[in-house]
XYZ file of C-alpha atoms in Angstrom:
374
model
C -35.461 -68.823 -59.468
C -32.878 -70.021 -56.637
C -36.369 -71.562 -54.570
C -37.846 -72.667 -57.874
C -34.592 -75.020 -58.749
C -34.080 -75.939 -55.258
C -37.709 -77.490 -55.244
C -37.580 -79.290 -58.432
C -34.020 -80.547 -56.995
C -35.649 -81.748 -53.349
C -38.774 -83.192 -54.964
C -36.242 -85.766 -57.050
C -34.204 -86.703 -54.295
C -33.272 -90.062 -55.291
C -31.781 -88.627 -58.204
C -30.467 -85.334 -57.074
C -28.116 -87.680 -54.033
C -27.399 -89.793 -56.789
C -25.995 -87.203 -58.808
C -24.218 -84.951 -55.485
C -22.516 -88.829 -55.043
C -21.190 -88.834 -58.452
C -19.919 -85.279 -58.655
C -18.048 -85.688 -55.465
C -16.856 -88.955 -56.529
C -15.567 -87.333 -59.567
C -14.262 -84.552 -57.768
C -12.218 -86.580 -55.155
C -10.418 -88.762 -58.515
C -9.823 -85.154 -59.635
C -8.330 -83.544 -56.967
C -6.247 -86.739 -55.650
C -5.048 -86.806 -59.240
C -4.132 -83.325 -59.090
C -2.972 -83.430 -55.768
C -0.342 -86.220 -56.441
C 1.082 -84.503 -59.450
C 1.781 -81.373 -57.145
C 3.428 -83.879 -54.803
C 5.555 -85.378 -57.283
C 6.574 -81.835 -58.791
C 7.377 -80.512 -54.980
C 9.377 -83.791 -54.217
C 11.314 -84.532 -57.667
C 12.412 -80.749 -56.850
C 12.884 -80.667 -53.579
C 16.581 -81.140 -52.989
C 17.353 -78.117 -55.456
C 14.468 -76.009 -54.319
C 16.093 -76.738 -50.826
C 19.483 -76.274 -51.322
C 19.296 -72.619 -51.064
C 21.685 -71.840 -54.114
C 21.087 -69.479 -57.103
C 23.116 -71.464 -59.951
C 23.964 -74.724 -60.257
C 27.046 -76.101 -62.600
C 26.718 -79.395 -64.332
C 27.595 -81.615 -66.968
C 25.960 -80.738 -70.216
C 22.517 -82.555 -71.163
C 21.920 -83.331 -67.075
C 17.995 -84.512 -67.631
C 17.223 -83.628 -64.050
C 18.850 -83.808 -60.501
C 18.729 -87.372 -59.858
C 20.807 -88.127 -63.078
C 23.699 -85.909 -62.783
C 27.001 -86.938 -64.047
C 30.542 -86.172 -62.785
C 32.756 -82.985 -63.639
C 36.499 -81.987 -62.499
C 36.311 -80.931 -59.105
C 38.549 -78.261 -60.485
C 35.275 -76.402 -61.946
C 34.724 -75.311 -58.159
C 38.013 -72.792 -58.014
C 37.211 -71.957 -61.712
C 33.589 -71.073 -60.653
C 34.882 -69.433 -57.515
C 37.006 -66.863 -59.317
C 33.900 -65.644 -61.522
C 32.624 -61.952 -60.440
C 29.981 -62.003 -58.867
C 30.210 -65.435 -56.843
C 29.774 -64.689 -53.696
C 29.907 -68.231 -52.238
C 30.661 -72.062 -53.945
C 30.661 -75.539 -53.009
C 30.146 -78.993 -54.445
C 27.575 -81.346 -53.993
C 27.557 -85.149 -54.811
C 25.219 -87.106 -56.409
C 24.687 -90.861 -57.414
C 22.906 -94.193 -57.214
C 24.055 -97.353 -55.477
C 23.337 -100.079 -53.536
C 22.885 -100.470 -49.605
C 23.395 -103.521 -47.805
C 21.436 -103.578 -44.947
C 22.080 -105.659 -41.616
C 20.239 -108.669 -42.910
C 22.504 -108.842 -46.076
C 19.911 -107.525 -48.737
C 20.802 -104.873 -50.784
C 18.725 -101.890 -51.795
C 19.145 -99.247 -54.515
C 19.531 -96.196 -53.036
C 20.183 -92.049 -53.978
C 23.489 -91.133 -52.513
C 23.592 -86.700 -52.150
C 27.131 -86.197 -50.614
C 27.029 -82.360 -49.293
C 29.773 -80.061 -48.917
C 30.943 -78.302 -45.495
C 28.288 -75.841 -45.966
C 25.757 -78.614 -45.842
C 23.871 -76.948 -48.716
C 21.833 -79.608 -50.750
C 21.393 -81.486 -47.420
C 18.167 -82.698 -45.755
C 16.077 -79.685 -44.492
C 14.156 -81.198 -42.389
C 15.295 -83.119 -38.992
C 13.411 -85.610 -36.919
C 16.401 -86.450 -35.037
C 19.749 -84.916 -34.906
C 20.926 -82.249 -37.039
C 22.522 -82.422 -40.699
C 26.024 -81.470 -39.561
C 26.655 -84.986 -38.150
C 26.878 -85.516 -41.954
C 30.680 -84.143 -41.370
C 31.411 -86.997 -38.819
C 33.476 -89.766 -40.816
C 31.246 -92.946 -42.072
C 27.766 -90.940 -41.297
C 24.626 -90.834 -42.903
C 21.151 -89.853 -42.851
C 18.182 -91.456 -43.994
C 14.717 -90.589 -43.570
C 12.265 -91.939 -41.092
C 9.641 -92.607 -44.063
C 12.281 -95.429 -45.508
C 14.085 -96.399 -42.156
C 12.456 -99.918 -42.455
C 12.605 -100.311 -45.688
C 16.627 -99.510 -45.398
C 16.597 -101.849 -42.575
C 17.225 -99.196 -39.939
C 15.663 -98.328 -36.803
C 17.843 -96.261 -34.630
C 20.815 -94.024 -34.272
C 23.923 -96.244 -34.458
C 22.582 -98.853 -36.472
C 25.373 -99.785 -39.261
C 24.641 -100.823 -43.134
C 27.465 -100.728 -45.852
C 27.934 -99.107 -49.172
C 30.710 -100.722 -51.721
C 31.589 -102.493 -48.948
C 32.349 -99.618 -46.629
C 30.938 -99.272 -43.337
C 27.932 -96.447 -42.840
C 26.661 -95.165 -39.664
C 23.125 -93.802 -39.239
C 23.394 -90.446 -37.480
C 20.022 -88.929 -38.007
C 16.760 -89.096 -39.378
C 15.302 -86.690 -41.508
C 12.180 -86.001 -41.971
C 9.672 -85.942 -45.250
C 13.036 -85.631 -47.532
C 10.642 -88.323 -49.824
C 11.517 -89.393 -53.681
C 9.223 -90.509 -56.308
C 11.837 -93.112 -57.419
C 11.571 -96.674 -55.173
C 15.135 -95.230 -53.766
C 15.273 -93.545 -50.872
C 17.639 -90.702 -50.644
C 21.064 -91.439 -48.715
C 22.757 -88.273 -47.507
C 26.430 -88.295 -46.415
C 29.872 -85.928 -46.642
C 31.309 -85.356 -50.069
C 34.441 -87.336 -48.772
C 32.195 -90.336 -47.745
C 30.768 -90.601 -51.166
C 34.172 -90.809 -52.855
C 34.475 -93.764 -50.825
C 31.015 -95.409 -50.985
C 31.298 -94.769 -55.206
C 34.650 -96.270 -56.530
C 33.449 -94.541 -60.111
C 34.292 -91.879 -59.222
C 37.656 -90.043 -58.917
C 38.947 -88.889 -56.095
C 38.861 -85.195 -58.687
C 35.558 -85.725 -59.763
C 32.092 -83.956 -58.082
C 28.373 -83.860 -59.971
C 27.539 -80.215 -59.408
C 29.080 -76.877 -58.352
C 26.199 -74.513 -56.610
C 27.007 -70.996 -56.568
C 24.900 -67.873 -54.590
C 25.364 -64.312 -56.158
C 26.526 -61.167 -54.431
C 24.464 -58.906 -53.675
C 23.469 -56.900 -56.614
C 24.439 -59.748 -58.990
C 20.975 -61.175 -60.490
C 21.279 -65.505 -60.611
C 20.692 -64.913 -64.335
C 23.662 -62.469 -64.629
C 25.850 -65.132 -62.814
C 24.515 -68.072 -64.796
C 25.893 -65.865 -68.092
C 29.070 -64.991 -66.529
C 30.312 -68.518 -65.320
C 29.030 -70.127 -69.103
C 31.620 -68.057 -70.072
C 34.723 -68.587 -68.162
C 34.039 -72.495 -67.056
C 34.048 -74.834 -70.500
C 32.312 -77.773 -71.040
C 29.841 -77.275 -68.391
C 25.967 -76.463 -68.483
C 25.036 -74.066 -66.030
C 21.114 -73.311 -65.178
C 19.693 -71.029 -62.883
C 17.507 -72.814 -59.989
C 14.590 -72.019 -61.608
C 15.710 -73.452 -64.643
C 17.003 -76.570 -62.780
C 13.756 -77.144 -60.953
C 11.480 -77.041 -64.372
C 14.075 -79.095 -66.169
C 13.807 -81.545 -63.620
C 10.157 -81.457 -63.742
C 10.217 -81.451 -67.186
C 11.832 -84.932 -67.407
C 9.998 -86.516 -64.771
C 6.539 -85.332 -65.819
C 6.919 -85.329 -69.636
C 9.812 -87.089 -70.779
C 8.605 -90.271 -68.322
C 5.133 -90.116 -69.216
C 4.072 -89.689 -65.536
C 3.019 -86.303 -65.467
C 0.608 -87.055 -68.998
C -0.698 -90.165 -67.330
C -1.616 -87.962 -63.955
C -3.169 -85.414 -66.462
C -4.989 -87.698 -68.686
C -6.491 -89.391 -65.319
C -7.443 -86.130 -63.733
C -9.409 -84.970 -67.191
C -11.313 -88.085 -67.257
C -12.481 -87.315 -63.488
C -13.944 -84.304 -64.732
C -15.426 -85.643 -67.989
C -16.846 -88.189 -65.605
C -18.188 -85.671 -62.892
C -19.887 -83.494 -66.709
C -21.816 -86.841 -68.278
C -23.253 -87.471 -64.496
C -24.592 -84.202 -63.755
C -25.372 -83.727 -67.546
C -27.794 -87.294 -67.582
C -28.974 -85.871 -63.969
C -30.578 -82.570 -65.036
C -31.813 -84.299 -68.319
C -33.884 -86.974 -66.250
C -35.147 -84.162 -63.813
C -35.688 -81.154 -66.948
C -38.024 -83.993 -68.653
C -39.902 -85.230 -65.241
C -41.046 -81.231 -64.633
C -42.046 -80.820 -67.954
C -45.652 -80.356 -67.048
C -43.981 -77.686 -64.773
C -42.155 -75.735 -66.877
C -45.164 -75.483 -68.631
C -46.957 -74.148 -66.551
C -44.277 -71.234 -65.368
C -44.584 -70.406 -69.022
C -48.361 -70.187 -69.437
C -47.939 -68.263 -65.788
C -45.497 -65.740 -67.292
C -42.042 -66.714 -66.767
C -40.224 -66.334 -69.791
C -37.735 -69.351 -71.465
C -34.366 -67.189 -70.818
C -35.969 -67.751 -67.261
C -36.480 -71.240 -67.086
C -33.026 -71.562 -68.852
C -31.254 -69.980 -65.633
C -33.601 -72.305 -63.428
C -31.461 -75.600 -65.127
C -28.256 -72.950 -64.611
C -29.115 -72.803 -60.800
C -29.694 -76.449 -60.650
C -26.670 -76.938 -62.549
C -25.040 -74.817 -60.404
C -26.344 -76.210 -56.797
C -25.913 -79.463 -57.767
C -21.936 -78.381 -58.501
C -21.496 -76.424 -55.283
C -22.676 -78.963 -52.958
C -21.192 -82.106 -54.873
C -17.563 -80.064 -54.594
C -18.413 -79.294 -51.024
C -18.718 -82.968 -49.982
C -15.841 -83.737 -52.528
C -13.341 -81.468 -50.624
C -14.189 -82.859 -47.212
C -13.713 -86.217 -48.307
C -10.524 -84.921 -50.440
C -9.547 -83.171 -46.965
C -9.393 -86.114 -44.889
C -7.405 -87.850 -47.647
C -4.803 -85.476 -47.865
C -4.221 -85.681 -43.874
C -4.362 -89.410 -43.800
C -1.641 -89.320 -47.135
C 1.122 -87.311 -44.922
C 2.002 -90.653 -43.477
C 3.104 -91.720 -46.621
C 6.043 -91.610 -49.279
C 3.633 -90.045 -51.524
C 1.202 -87.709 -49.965
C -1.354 -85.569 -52.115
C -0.542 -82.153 -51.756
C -2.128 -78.771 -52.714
C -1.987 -75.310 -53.525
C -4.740 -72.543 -52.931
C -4.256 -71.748 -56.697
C -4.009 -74.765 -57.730
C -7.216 -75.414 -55.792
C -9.283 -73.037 -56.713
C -8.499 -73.820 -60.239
C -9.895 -77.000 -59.594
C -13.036 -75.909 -57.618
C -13.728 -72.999 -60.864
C -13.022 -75.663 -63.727
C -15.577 -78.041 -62.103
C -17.971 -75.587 -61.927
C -17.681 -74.783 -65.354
C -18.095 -78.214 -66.419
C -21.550 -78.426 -64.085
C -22.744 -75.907 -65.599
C -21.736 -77.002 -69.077
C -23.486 -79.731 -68.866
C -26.842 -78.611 -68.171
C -26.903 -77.531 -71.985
C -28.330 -80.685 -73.115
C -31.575 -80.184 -70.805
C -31.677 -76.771 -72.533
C -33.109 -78.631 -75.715
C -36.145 -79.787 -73.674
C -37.047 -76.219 -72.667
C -36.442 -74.574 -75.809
C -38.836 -77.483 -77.248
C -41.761 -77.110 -74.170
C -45.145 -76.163 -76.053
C -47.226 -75.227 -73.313
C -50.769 -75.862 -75.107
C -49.808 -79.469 -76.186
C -48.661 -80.209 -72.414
C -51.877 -79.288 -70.931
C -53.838 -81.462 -73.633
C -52.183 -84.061 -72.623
């Protein structure tokens, strides 16, 4: 059946390249779509993912990580004396504006980290993140050095007024917002941000002792610290994914993009088998007056379905390979899992082979007797 499908396949080749064109097509505007929205939900993330913490202490309704508000600084010592804490610090968090060299100004994500650098940038291209603890120093990543009007180590912007010295570059610390992350000492911040008091942090960020679960310690410190909401990171990570993706409409739009690619990849192959069913009408006809049966024929449209699937994804995922590499360049790369992936690759499928139902009709309707007559 596999050399019978292949044939009818090869002797339409017009048609079947056509239709390998439009699956990959459809495939790559799947997978990119895909692709992006794991980017966005591994950067929108990343800092809390990163930070290396098990709880994190905020003001109560805190949408997500970028939008944190401020609390006493006094909730640090209160969270400190909470069993099970085995460590605590503070970690800053705002938006401002930067005024680069040339006098513009550019909004900007201000993280202010705490001696233990925790909530820092993870990755360095030059330097290391504990010239954060040098007075007036920041770090910006290489991705946005240009667009912060930046270029070296030593170059000098201001903040509120206040001088800021670049000390390092990260490197692929990247936001989905069009401001780049600033990262600084918590004592810096306080400066750069007259809004807030001299008393006043955005988050405390605890880790457990050993045999303390981050669930356990989330439960304790809700009850000995008022007014605060405390989350797990877990919980942090898909609340802040939960606001950028849902609550701003991006994630639906992503999703409601990457379903059309795949309702577009099932009406191409689906009009594709059609055509080539009807134009080997004659032959199915004849495999039935030969002694194949119709459950037969039916997988031969399966195979087709099928081959036509495989190959289309094959050249799909080379081109979608190449893409991905090329996107690591940029603020927003597409990015992928081997799950996720896979997921992809077996929904496609599916929809291939889905769609060779409507060339079922013509074989269920194949009279063998009136095909010869005519």
């Amino acid at each position: 059946m596999i050399g019978v499908a292949a044939k009818m396949l090869l002797h339409s080749k017009v048609r079947s390249i056509s239709t390998l064109l439009g699956i990959a097509v459809a495939f790559v505007l799947s997978a990119a779509q895909i692709g992006l929205m794991v980017s966005w939900c591994n950067t929108v993330s990343a800092i809390v993912r990163h930070a290396d913490v098990d709880v994190w202490v905020m003001a109560e309704q805190t949408p997500a990580f970028d939008y944190g508000t401020p609390i006493p600084e006094g909730r640090l010592y209160q969270v400190r004396s909470v069993p099970g804490v085995a460590w605590a610090e503070t970690l800053f968090m705002t938006w401002m504006f930067l005024r680069q060299p040339d006098g513009s100004r550019t909004i900007v994500e201000l993280v202010g980290v705490d001696d233990g650098l925790a909530g820092g940038p993870w990755s360095m291209a030059e330097n290391d993140a504990s010239v954060l603890l040098e007075p007036d120093a920041i770090i910006v990543d290489r991705l946005y050095a240009r667009q912060l009007g930046v270029s070296q180590i030593g170059d000098e912007v201001e903040m509120s007024d206040r001088r800021a010295i670049v000390r390092g570059f990260s490197e692929g610390v990247r936001t989905i917002t069009a401001a780049p992350f600033v990262f600084t000492s918590i004592q810096s911040a306080l400066e750069y941000d007259p809004r807030y008091r001299d008393d006043e942090i955005t988050y405390v960020i605890a880790r457990c002792e050993a045999g303390t679960s981050p669930e356990q310690l989330r439960d304790a410190i809700a009850l000995a610290v008022p007014s605060v909401q405390v989350l797990t990171t877990q919980e942090f990570v898909e609340r802040t994914l939960s606001y950028w993706l849902f609550d701003t409409g991006l994630g639906l739009t992503v999703i409601a993009t990457a379903i059309l690619g795949l309702v577009v990849g099932t009406v191409i192959i689906s009009q594709a088998l059609y055509a080539i069913t009807n134009d080997h009408l004659p032959n199915y006809a004849t495999l039935l007056a030969v002694g194949f049966g119709r459950w037969q024929l039916i997988a031969v449209v399966m195979v087709q379905a099928a081959l036509l699937g495989i190959i289309g994804i094959a050249i799909g995922s080379t081109v979608f390979g190449r893409l991905s590499l090329i996107s690591q360049a940029t603020p927003i790369p597409i990015e992928m899992t081997p799950l996720v992936f896979g997921g992809i690759v077996l929904i496609f499928l599916a929809c291939c082979l889905a769609a060779s139902f409507l060339s079922l009709r013509s074989i269920f309707r194949i009279d063998p007797v009136a095909v010869f007559h005519n």
